[in-house]
PDB file of C-alpha atoms in Angstrom:
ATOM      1  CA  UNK A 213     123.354 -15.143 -86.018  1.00  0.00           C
ATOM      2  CA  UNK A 214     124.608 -11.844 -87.319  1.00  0.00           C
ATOM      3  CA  UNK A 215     121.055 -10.948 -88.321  1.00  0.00           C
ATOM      4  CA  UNK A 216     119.800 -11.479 -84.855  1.00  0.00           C
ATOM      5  CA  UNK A 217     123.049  -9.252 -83.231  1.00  0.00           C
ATOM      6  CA  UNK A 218     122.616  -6.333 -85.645  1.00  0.00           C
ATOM      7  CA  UNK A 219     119.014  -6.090 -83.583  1.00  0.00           C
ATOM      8  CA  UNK A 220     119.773  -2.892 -81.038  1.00  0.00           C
ATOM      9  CA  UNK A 221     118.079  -5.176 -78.385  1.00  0.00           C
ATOM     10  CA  UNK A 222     120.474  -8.369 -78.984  1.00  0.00           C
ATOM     11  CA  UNK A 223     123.588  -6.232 -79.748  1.00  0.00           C
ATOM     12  CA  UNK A 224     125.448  -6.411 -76.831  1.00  0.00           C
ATOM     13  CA  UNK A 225     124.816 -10.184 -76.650  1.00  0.00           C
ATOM     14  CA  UNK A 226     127.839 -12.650 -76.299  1.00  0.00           C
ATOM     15  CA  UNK A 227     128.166 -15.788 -78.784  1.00  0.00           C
ATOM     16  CA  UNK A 228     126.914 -18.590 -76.265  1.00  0.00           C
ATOM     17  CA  UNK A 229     123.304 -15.798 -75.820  1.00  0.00           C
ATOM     18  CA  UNK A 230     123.296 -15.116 -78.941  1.00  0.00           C
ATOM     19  CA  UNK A 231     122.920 -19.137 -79.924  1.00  0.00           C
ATOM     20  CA  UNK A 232     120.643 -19.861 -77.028  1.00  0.00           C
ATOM     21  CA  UNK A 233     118.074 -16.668 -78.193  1.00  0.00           C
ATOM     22  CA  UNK A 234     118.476 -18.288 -82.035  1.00  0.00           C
ATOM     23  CA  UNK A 235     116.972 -21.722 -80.478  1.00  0.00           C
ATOM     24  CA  UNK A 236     113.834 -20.037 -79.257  1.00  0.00           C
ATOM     25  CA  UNK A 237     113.773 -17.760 -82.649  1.00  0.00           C
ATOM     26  CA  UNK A 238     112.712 -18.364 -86.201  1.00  0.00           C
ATOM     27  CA  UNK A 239     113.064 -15.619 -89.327  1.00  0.00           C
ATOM     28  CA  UNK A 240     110.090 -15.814 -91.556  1.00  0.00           C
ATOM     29  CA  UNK A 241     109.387 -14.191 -95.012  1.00  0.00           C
ATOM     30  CA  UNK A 242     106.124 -12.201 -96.006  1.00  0.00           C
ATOM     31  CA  UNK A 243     104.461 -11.105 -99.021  1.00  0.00           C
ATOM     32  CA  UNK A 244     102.904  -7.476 -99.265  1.00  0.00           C
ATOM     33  CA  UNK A 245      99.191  -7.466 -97.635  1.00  0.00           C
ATOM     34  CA  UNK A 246      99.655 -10.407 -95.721  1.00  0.00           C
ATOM     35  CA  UNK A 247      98.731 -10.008 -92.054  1.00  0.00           C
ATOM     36  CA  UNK A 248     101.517 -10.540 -89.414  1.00  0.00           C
ATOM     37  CA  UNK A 249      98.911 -10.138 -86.784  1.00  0.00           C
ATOM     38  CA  UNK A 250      94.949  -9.258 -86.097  1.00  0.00           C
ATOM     39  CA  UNK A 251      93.411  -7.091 -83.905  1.00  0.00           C
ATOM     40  CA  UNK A 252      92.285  -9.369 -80.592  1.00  0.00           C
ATOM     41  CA  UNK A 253      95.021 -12.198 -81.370  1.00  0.00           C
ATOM     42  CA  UNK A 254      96.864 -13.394 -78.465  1.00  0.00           C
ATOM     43  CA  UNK A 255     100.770 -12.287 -78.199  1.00  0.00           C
ATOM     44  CA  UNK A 256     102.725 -15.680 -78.357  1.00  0.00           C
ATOM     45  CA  UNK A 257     105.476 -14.109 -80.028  1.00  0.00           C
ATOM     46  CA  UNK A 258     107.930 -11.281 -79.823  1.00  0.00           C
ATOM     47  CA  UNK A 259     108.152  -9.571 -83.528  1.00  0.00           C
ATOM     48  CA  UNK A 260     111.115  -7.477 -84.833  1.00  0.00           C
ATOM     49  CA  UNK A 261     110.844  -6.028 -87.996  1.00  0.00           C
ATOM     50  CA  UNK A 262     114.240  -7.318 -90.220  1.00  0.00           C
ATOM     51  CA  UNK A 263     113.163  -6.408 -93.657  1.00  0.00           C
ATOM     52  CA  UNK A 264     110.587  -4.023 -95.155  1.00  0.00           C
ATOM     53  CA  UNK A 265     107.291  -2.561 -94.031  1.00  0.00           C
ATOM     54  CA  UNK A 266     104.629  -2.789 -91.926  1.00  0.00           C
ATOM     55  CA  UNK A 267     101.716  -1.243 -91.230  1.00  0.00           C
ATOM     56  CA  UNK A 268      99.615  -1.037 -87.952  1.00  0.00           C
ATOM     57  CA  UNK A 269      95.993   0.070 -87.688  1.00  0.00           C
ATOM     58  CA  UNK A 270      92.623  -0.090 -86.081  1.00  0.00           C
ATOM     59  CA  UNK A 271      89.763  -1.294 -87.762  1.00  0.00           C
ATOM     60  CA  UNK A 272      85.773   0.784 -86.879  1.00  0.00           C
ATOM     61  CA  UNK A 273      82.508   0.170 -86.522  1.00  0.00           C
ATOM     62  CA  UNK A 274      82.266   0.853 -90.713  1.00  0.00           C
ATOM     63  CA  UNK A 275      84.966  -1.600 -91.781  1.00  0.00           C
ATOM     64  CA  UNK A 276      87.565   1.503 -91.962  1.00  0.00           C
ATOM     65  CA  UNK A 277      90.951   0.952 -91.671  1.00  0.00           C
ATOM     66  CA  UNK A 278      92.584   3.903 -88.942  1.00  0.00           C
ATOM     67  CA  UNK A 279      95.779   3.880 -89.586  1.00  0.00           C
ATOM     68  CA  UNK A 280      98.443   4.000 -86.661  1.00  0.00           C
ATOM     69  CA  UNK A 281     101.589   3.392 -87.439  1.00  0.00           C
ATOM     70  CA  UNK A 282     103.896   2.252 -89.782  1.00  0.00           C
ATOM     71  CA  UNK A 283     107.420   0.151 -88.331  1.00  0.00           C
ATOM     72  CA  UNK A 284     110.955   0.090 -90.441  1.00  0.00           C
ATOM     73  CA  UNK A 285     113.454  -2.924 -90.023  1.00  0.00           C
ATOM     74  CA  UNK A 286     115.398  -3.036 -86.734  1.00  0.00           C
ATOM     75  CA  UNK A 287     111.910  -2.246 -84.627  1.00  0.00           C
ATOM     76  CA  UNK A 288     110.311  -4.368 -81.972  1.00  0.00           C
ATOM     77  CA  UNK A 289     106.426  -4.644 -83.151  1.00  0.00           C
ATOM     78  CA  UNK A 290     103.514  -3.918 -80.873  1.00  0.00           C
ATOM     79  CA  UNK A 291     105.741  -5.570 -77.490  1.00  0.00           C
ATOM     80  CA  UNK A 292     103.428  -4.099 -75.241  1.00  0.00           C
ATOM     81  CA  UNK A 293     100.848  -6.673 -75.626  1.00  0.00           C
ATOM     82  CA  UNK A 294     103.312  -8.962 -74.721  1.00  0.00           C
ATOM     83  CA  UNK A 295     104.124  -7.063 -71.686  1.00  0.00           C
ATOM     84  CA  UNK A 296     100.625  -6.569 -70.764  1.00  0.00           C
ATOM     85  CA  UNK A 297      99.356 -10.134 -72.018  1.00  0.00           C
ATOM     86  CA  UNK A 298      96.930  -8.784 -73.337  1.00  0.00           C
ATOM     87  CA  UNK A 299      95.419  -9.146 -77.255  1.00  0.00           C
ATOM     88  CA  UNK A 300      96.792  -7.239 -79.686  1.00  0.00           C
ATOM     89  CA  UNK A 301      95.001  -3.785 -80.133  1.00  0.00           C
ATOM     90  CA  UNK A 302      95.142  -3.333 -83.617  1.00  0.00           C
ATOM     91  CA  UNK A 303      95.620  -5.396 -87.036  1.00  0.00           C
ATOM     92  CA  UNK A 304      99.450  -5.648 -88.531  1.00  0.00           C
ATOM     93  CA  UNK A 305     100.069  -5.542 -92.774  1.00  0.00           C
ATOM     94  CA  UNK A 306     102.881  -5.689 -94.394  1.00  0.00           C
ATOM     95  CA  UNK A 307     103.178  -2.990 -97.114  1.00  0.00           C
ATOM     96  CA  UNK A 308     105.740  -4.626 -99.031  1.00  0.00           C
ATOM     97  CA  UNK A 309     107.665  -8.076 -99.029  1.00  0.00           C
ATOM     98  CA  UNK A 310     109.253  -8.489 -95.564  1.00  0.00           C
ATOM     99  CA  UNK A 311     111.441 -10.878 -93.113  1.00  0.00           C
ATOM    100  CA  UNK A 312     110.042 -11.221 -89.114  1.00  0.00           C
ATOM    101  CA  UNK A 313     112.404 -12.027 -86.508  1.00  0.00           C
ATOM    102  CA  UNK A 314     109.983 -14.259 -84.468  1.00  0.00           C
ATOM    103  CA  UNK A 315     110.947 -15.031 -80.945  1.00  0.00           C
ATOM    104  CA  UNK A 316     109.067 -17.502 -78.505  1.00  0.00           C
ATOM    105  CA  UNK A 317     108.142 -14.640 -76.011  1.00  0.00           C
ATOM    106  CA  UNK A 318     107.936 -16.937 -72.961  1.00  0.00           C
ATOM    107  CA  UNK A 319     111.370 -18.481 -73.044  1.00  0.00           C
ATOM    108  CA  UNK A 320     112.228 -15.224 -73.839  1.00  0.00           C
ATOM    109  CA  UNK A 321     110.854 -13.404 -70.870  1.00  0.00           C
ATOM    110  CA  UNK A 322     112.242 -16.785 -69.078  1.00  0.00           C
ATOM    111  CA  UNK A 323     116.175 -16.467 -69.903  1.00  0.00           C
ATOM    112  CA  UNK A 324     116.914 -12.852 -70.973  1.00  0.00           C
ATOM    113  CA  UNK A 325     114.980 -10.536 -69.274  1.00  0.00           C
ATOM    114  CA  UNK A 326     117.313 -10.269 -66.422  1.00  0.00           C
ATOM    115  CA  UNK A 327     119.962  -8.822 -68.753  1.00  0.00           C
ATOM    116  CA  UNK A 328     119.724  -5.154 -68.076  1.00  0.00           C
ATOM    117  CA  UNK A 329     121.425  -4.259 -72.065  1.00  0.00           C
ATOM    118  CA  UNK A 330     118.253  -6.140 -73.139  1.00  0.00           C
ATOM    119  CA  UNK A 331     115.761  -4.542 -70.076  1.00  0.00           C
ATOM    120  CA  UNK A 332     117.197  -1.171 -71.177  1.00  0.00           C
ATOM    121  CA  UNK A 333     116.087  -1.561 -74.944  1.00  0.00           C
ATOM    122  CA  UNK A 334     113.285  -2.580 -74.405  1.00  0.00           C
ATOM    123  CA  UNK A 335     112.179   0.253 -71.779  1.00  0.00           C
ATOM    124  CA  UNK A 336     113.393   2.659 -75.084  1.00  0.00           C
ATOM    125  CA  UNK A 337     111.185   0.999 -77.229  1.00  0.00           C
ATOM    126  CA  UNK A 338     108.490   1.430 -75.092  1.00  0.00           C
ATOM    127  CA  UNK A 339     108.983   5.364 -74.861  1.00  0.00           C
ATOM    128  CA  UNK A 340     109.073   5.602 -78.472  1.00  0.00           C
ATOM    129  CA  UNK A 341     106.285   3.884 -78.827  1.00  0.00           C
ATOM    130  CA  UNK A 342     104.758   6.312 -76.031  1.00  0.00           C
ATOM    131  CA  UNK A 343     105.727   9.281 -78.240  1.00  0.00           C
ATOM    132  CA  UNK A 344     104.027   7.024 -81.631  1.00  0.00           C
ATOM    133  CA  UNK A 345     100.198   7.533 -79.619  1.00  0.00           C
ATOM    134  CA  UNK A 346     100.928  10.984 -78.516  1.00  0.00           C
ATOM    135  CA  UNK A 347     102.234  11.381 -82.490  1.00  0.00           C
ATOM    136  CA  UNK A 348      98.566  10.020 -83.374  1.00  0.00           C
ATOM    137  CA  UNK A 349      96.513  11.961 -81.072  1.00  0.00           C
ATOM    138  CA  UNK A 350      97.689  14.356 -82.216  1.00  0.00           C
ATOM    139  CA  UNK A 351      97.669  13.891 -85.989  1.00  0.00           C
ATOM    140  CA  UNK A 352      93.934  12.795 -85.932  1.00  0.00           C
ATOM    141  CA  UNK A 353      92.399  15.236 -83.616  1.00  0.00           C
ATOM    142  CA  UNK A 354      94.507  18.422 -84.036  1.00  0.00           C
ATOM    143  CA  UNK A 355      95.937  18.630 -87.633  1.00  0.00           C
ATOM    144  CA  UNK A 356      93.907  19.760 -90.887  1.00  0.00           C
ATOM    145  CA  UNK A 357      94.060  17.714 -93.678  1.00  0.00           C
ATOM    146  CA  UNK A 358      96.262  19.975 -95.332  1.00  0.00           C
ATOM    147  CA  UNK A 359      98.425  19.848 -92.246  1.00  0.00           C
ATOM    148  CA  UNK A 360      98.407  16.041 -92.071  1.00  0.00           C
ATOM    149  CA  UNK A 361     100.122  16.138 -96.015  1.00  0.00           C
ATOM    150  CA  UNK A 362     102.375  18.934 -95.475  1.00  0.00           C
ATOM    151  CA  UNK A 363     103.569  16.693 -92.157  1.00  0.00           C
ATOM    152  CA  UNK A 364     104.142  13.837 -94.028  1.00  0.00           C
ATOM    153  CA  UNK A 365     106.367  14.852 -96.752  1.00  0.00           C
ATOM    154  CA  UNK A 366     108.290  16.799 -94.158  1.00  0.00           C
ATOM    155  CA  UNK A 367     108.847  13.961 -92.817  1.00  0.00           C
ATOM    156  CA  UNK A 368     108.631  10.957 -95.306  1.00  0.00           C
ATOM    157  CA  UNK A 369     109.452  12.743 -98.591  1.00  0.00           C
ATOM    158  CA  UNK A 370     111.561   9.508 -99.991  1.00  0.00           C
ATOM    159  CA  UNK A 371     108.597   7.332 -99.365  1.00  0.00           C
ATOM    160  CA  UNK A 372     106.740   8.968-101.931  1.00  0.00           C
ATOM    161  CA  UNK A 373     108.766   7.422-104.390  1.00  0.00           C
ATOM    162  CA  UNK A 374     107.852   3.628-103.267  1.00  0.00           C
ATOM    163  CA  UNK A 375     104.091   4.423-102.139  1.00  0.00           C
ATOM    164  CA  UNK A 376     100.811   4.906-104.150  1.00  0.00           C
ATOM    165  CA  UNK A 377      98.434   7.731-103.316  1.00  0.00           C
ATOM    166  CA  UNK A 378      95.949   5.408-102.293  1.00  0.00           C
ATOM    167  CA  UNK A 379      98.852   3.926 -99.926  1.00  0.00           C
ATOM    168  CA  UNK A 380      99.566   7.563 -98.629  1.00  0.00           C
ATOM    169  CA  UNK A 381      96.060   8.047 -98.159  1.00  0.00           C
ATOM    170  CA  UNK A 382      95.700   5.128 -96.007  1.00  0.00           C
ATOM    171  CA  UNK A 383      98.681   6.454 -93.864  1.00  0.00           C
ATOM    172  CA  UNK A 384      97.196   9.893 -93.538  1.00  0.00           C
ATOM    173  CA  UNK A 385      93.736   8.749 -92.563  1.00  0.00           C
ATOM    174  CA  UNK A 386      92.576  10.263 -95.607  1.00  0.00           C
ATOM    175  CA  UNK A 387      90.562   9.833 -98.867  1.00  0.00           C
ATOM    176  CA  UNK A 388      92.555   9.584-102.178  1.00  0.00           C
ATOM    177  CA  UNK A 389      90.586  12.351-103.652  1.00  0.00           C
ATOM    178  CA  UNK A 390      91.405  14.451-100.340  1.00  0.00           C
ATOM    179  CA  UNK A 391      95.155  13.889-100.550  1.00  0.00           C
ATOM    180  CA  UNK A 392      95.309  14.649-104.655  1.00  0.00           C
ATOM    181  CA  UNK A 393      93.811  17.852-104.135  1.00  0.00           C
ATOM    182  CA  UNK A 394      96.141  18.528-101.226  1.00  0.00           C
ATOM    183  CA  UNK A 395      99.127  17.931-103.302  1.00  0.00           C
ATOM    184  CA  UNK A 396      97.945  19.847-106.144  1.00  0.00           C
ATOM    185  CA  UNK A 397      97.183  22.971-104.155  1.00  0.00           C
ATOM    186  CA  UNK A 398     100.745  22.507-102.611  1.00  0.00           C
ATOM    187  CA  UNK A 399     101.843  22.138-106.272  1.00  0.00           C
ATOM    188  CA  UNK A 400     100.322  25.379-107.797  1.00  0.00           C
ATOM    189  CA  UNK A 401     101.823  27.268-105.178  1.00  0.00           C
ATOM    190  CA  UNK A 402     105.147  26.113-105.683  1.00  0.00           C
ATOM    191  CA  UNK A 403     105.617  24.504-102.178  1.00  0.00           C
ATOM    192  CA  UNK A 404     106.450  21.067-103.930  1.00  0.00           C
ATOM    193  CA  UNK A 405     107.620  20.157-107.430  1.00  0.00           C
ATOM    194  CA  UNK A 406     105.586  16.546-108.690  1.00  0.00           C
ATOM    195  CA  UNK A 407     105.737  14.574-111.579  1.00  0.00           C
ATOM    196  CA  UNK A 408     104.345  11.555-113.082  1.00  0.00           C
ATOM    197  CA  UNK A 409     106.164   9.223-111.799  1.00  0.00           C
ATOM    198  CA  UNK A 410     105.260  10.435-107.988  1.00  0.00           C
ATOM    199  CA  UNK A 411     108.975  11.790-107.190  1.00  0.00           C
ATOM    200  CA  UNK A 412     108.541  14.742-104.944  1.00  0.00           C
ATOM    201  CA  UNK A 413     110.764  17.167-104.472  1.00  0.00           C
ATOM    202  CA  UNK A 414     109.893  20.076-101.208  1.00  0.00           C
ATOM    203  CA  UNK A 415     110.978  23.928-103.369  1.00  0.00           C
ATOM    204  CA  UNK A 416     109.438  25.722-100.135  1.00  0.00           C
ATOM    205  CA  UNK A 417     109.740  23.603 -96.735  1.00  0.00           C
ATOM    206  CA  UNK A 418     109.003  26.533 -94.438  1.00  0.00           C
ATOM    207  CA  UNK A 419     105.883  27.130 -96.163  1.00  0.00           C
ATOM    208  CA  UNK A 420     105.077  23.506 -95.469  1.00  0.00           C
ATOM    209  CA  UNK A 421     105.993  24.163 -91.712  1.00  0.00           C
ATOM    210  CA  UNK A 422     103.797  27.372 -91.756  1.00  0.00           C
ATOM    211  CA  UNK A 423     100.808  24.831 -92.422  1.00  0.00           C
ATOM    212  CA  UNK A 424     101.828  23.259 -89.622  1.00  0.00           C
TER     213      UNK A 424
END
């Protein structure tokens, strides 16, 4: 139960809530690349990320994956197809092992949408994920490639210690080969320091924000 209450939507909860929302809930385990959800499946459930990482993209007409976003524990996943009811517009991986908070979204709709701590959550999570499109508009259609990089370790520099290239890549919409080159140009001119292990460190962060 304390799982379920340290959710921002479910926090302000009371015990008896709390145990009805558990009977209509069920926390499940994933392994890395395993697929919470595809692209045109119908929403049955409510998802919120516990543990982990997952990954949300599109999938075009080459068998390319265009990568989204990517949700941290505590988030409500892709909730506006639930709102809509409509499918799912994109495909969801996990990135490493994971736990889902899986809620029957009906019964859930049903008994707790009257609460107005739980209405007002979820109205947040919709802006944010308003922001998230604008975010990838904007990344895909406006930003360099250099750009996109010097974005993301702005950004995500930690997560360079846990990801591959060819994971970053994927984030960044880019090639491998693209994204190495990027990061040894921002290496030579001492913007970032790099070693073999992938730990980045940022030496020069407004010259990061210039490429910006």
């Amino acid at each position: 139960m304390d799982r379920i209450r340290n959710v921002s939507c479910f926090s302000k909860l009371n015990d008896e809530q709390l145990e009805k929302l558990k009977k209509i809930s069920v926390i499940k385990k994933y392994h890395a690349k395993e697929i919470l959800f595809y692209e045109g499946d119908a929403p049955i459930y409510l998802y919120v990320l516990l543990q982990g990482t997952l990954k949300v993209y599109k999938t075009n007409h080459k068998g390319q994956q265009i990568f989204l976003h990517q949700f941290y524990p505590g988030g409500l996943v892709a909730e506006l197809a639930n709102f809509e009811n409509i499918p799912y517009p994109a495909t969801a991986e996990f990135m490493s092992d994971s736990e889902v908070l899986r809620i029957d979204y009906k019964a859930l709709e049903k008994d707790f949408f009257k609460n107005p701590e739980i209405s007002f959550e979820i109205i947040k999570s919709l802006i944010a994920k308003h922001k998230i499109l604008i975010d990838v508009i904007q990344k895909e259609v406006i930003l360099t490639a250099d750009a996109k990089v010097a974005k993301f370790i702005l950004e995500n520099e930690e997560l360079f210690k846990t990801l591959k290239n060819t994971q970053v890549a994927s984030i960044l919409n880019l090639t491998p080969e693209t994204l190495s080159r990027t990061l040894s140009k921002f290496k030579s001119s001492g913007f970032i320091e790099l070693d073999e292990k992938h730990n980045i460190r940022v030496l020069s962060p407004e010259k990061l924000e210039e490429i910006l």
